[in-house]
mmCIF file of C-alpha atoms in Angstrom:
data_model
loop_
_atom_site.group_PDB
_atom_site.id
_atom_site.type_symbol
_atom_site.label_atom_id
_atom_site.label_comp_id
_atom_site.label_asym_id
_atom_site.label_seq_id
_atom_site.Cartn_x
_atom_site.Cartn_y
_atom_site.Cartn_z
ATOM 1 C CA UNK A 1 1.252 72.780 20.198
ATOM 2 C CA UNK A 2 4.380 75.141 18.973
ATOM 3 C CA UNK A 3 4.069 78.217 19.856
ATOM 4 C CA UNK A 4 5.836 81.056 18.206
ATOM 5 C CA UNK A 5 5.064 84.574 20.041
ATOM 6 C CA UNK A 6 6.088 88.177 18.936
ATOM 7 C CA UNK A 7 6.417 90.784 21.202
ATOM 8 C CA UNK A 8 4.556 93.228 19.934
ATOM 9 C CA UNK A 9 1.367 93.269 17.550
ATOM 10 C CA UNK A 10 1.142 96.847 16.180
ATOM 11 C CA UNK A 11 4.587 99.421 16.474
ATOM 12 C CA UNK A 12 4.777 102.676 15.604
ATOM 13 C CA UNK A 13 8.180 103.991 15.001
ATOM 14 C CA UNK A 14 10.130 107.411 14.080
ATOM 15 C CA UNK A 15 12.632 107.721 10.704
ATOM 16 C CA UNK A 16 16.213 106.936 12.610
ATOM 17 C CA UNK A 17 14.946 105.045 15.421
ATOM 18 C CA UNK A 18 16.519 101.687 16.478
ATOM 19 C CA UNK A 19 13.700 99.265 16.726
ATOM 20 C CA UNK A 20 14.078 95.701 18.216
ATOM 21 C CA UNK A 21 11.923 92.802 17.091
ATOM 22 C CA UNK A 22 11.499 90.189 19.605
ATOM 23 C CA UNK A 23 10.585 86.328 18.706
ATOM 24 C CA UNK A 24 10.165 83.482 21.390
ATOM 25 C CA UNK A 25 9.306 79.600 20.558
ATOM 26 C CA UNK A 26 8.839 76.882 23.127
ATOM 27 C CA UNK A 27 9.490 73.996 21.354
ATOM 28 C CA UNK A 28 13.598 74.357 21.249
ATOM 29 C CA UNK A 29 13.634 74.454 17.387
ATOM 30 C CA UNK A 30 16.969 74.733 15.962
ATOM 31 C CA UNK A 31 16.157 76.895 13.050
ATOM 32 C CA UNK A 32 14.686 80.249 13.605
ATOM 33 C CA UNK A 33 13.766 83.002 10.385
ATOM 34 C CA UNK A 34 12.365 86.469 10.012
ATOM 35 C CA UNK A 35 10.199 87.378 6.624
ATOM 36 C CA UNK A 36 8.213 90.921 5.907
ATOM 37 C CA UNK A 37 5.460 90.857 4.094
ATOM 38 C CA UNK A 38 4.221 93.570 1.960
ATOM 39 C CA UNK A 39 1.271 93.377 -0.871
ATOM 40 C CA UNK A 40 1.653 91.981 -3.960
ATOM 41 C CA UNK A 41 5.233 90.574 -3.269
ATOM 42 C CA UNK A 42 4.344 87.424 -0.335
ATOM 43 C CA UNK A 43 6.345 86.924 1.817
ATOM 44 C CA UNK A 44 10.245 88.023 1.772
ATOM 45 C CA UNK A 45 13.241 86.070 3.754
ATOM 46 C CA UNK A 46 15.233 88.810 5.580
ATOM 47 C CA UNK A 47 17.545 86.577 7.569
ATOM 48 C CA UNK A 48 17.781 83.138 9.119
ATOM 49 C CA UNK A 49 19.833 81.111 11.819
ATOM 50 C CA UNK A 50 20.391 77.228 12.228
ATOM 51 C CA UNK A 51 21.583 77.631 15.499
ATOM 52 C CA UNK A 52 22.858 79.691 18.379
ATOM 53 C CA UNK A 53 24.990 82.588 17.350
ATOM 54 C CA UNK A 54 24.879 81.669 13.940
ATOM 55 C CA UNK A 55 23.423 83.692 11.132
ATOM 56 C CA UNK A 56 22.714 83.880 7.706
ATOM 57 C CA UNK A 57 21.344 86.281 5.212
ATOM 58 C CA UNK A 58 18.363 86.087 3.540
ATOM 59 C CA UNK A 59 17.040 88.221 0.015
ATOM 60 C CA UNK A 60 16.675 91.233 1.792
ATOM 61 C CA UNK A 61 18.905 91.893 4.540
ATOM 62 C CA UNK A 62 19.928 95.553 3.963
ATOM 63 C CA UNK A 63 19.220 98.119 6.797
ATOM 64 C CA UNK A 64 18.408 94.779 9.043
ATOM 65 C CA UNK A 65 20.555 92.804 11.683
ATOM 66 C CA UNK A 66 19.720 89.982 13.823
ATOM 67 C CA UNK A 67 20.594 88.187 16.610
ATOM 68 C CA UNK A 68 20.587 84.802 18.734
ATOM 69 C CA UNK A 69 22.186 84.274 21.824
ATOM 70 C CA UNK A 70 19.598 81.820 23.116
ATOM 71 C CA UNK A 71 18.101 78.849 21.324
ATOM 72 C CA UNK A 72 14.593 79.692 22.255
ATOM 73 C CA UNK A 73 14.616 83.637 20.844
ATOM 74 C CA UNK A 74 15.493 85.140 17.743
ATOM 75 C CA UNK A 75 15.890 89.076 17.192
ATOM 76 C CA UNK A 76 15.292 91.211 14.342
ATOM 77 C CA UNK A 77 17.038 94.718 14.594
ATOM 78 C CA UNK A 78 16.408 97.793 12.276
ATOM 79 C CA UNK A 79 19.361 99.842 12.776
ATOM 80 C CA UNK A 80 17.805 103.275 11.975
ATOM 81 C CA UNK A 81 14.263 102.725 10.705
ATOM 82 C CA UNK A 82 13.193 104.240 7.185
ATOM 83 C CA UNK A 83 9.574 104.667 6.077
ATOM 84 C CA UNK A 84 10.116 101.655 3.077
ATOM 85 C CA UNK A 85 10.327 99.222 6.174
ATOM 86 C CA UNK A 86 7.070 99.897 7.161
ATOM 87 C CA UNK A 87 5.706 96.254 7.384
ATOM 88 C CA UNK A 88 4.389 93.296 8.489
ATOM 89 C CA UNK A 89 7.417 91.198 9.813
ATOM 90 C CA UNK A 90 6.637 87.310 10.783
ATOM 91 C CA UNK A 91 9.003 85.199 12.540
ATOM 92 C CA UNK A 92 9.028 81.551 11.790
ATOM 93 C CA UNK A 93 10.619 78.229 13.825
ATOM 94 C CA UNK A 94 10.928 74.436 12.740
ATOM 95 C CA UNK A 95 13.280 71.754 13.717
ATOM 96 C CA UNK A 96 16.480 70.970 11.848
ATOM 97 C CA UNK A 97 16.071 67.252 10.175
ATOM 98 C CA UNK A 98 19.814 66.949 8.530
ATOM 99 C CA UNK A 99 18.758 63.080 8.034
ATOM 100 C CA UNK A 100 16.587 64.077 5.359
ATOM 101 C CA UNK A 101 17.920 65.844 2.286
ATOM 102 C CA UNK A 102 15.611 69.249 3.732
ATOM 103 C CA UNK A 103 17.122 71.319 6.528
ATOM 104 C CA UNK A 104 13.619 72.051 8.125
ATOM 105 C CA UNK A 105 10.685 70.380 9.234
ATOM 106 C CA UNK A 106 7.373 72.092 8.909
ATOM 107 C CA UNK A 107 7.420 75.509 9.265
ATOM 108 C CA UNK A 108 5.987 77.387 12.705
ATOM 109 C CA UNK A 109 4.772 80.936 12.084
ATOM 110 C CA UNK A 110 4.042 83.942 14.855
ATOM 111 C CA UNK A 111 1.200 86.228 14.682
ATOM 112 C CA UNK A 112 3.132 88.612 13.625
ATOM 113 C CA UNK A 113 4.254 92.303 13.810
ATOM 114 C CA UNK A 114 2.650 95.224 11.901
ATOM 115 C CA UNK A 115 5.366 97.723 11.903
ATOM 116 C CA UNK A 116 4.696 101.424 10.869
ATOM 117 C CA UNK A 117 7.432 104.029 10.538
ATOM 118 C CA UNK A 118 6.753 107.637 10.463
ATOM 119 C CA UNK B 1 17.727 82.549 -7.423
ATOM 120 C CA UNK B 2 14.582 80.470 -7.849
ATOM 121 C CA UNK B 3 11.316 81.319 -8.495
ATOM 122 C CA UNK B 4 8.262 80.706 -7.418
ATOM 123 C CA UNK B 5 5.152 80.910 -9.513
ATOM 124 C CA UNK B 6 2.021 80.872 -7.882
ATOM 125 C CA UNK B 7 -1.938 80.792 -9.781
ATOM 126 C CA UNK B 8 -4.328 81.727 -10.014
ATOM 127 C CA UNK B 9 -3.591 85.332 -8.153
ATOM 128 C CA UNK B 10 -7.064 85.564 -7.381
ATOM 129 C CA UNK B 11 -9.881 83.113 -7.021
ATOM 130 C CA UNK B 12 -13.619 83.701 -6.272
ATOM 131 C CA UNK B 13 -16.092 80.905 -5.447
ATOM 132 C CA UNK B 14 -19.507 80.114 -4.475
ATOM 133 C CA UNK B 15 -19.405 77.927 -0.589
ATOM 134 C CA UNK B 16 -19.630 74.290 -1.879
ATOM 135 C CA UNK B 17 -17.459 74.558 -5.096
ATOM 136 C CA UNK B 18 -14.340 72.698 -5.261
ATOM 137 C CA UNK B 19 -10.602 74.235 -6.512
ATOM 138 C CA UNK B 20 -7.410 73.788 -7.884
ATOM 139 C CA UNK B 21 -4.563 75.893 -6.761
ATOM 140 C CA UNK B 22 -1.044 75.967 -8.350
ATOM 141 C CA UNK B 23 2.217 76.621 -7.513
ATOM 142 C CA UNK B 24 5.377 75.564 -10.233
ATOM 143 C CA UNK B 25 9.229 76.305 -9.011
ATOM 144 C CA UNK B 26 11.846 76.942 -11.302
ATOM 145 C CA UNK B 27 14.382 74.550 -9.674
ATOM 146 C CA UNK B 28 14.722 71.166 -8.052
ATOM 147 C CA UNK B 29 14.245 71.593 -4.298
ATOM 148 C CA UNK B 30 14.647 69.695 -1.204
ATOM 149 C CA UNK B 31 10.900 70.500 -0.101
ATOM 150 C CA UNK B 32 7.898 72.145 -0.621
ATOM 151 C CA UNK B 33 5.226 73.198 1.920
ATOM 152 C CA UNK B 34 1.723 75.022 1.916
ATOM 153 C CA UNK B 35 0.334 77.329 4.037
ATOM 154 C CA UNK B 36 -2.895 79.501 4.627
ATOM 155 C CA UNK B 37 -2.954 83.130 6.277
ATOM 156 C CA UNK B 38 -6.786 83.716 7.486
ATOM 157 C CA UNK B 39 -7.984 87.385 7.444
ATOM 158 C CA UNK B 40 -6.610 88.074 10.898
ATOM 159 C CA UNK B 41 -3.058 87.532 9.725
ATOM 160 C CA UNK B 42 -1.892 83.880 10.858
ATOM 161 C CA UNK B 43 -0.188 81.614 8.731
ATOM 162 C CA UNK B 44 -1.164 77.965 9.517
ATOM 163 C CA UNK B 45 0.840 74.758 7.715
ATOM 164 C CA UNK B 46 -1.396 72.938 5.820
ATOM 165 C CA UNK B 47 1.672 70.153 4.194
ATOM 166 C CA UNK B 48 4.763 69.863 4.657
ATOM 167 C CA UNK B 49 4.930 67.510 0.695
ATOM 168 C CA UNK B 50 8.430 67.402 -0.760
ATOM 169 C CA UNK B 51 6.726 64.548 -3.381
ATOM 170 C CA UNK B 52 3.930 62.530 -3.542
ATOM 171 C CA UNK B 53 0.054 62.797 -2.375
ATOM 172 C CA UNK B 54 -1.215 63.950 0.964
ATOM 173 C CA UNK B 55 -4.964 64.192 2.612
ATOM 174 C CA UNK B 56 -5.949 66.006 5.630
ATOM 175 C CA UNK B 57 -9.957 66.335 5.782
ATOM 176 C CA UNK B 58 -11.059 68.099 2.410
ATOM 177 C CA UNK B 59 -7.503 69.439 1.667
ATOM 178 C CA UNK B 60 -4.903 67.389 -0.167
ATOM 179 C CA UNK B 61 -1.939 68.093 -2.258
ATOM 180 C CA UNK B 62 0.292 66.435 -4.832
ATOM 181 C CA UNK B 63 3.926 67.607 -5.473
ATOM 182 C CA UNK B 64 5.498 66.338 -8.875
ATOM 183 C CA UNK B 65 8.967 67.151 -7.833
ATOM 184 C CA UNK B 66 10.202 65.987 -11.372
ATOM 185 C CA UNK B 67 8.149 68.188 -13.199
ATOM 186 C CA UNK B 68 8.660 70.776 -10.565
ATOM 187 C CA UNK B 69 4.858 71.735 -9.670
ATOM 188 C CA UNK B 70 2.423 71.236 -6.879
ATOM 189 C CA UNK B 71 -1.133 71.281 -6.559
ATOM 190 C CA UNK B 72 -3.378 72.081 -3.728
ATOM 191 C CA UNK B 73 -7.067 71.050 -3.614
ATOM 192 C CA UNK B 74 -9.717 72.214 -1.707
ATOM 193 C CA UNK B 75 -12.947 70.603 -2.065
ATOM 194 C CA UNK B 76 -16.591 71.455 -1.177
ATOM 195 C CA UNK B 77 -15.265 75.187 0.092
ATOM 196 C CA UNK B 78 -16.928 76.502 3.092
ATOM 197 C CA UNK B 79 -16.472 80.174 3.738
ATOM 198 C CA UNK B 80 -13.766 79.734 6.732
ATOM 199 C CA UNK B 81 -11.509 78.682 3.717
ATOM 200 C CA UNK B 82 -11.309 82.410 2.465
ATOM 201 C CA UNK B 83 -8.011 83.257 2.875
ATOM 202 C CA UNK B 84 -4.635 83.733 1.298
ATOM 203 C CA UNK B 85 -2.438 80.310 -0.102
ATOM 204 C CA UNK B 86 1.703 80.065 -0.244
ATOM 205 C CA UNK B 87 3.274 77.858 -0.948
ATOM 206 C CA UNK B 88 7.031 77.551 0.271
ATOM 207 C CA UNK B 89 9.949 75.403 -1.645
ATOM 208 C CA UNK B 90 13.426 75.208 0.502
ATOM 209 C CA UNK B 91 16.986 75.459 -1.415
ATOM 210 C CA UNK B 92 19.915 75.853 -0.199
ATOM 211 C CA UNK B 93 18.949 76.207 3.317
ATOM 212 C CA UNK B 94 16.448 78.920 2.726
ATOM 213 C CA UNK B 95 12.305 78.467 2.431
ATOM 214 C CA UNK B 96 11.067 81.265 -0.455
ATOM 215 C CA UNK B 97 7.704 82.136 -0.917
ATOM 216 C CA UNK B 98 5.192 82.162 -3.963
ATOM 217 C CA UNK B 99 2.947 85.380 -4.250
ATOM 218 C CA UNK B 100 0.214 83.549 -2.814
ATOM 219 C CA UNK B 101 -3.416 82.967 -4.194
ATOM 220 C CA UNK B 102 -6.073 84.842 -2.738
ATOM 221 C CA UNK B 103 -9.078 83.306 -1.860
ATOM 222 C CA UNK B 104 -12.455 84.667 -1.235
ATOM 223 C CA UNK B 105 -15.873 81.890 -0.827
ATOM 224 C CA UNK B 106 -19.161 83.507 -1.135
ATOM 225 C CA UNK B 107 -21.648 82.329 1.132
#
């Protein structure tokens, strides 16, 4: 089975801190995405990456960054933390299928992160 | 940028009824997929259906790509099927979310 892990459950962060978001999959998927979810609006693409180093943006990126220097983990960075990114953030992996006219195979989600900022 | 219209928002049943849900896109896309969060949080695939019919136990779905809408079915609910329903369309590279439909089966 794929397995998608976050680092932490439940954070509780200060206004201005840096906070780090860690995601880890096992089954050396190519494609790798972060998403918050907040009520009444689903889920939200923040950013995405098809492969190592590479990055793109997703419908929300402002005040985030990522990064991926290895295949198997994908970061999510909040520069300086504001109280309208308190969240639940889920990380998401699937395999890249560029013989097909989709990019992804079947979506992989984590249990996710429930982020508070104070 | 597309959209994704998912219904009902909100859906209450009796354990043993059956149900339609919806979701219609606004633009042709290279796939579609559905997914259930349970009420601890974790999103499980259900289909991965850019067209056609799928079946998986008392779940199936149907994606009309031409007419841009897809249904999902759940039939004789049972009260582990409460839950909240995306579906997912990819474009361009990126997978965007409906608003879900929120599911609640009475026992």
């Amino acid at each position: 089975d794929v397995k998608v892990t976050q680092s932490s459950r439940y954070l509780v962060k200060r206004t201005g801190e840096k906070v780090f978001l860690e995601c880890v999959q096992d089954m050396d998927h190519e494609n790798m995405f972060w998403y918050r979810q907040d009520p009444g609006l689903g889920l939200r693409l923040i950013y995405f990456s098809y492969d190592v180093k590479m990055k793109e943006k997703g419908d929300i990126p402002e005040g985030y960054s990522v990064s991926r220097e290895k295949k198997e983990r994908f970061s999510l960075i909040l520069e300086s933390a504001s109280t309208n990114q308190t969240s639940m953030y889920l990380c998401a992996s699937s395999f890249n299928r560029p013989e097909l006219s989709s990019y992804n195979s079947p979506l992989h989600f984590g249990n996710g992160t429930r982020l508070t900022v104070t | 940028g597309i959209q994704v219209e998912q219904s009902p928002p909100d859906l209450i049943l009796q354990e043993g009824a059956n149900s339609t849900l919806r979701c219609n896109f606004s633009d042709s896309v290279n796939n579609l997929q559905w997914f259930h969060q349970n009420p601890w949080g974790q999103l499980i695939n259900l289909f991965y259906i850019p067209s056609g019919t799928k079946q998986n136990g008392r779940l199936s779905a149907t994606t009309v790509a031409t007419e841009r809408y897809s249904l999902l079915y759940i039939s004789s609910s049972q009260t582990t099927d409460s839950g909240v329903y995306f579906c997912a369309v990819e474009l361009d590279d990126k997978i965007i979310f409906g608003k879900g439909t929120r599911l609640h089966i009475l026992p």
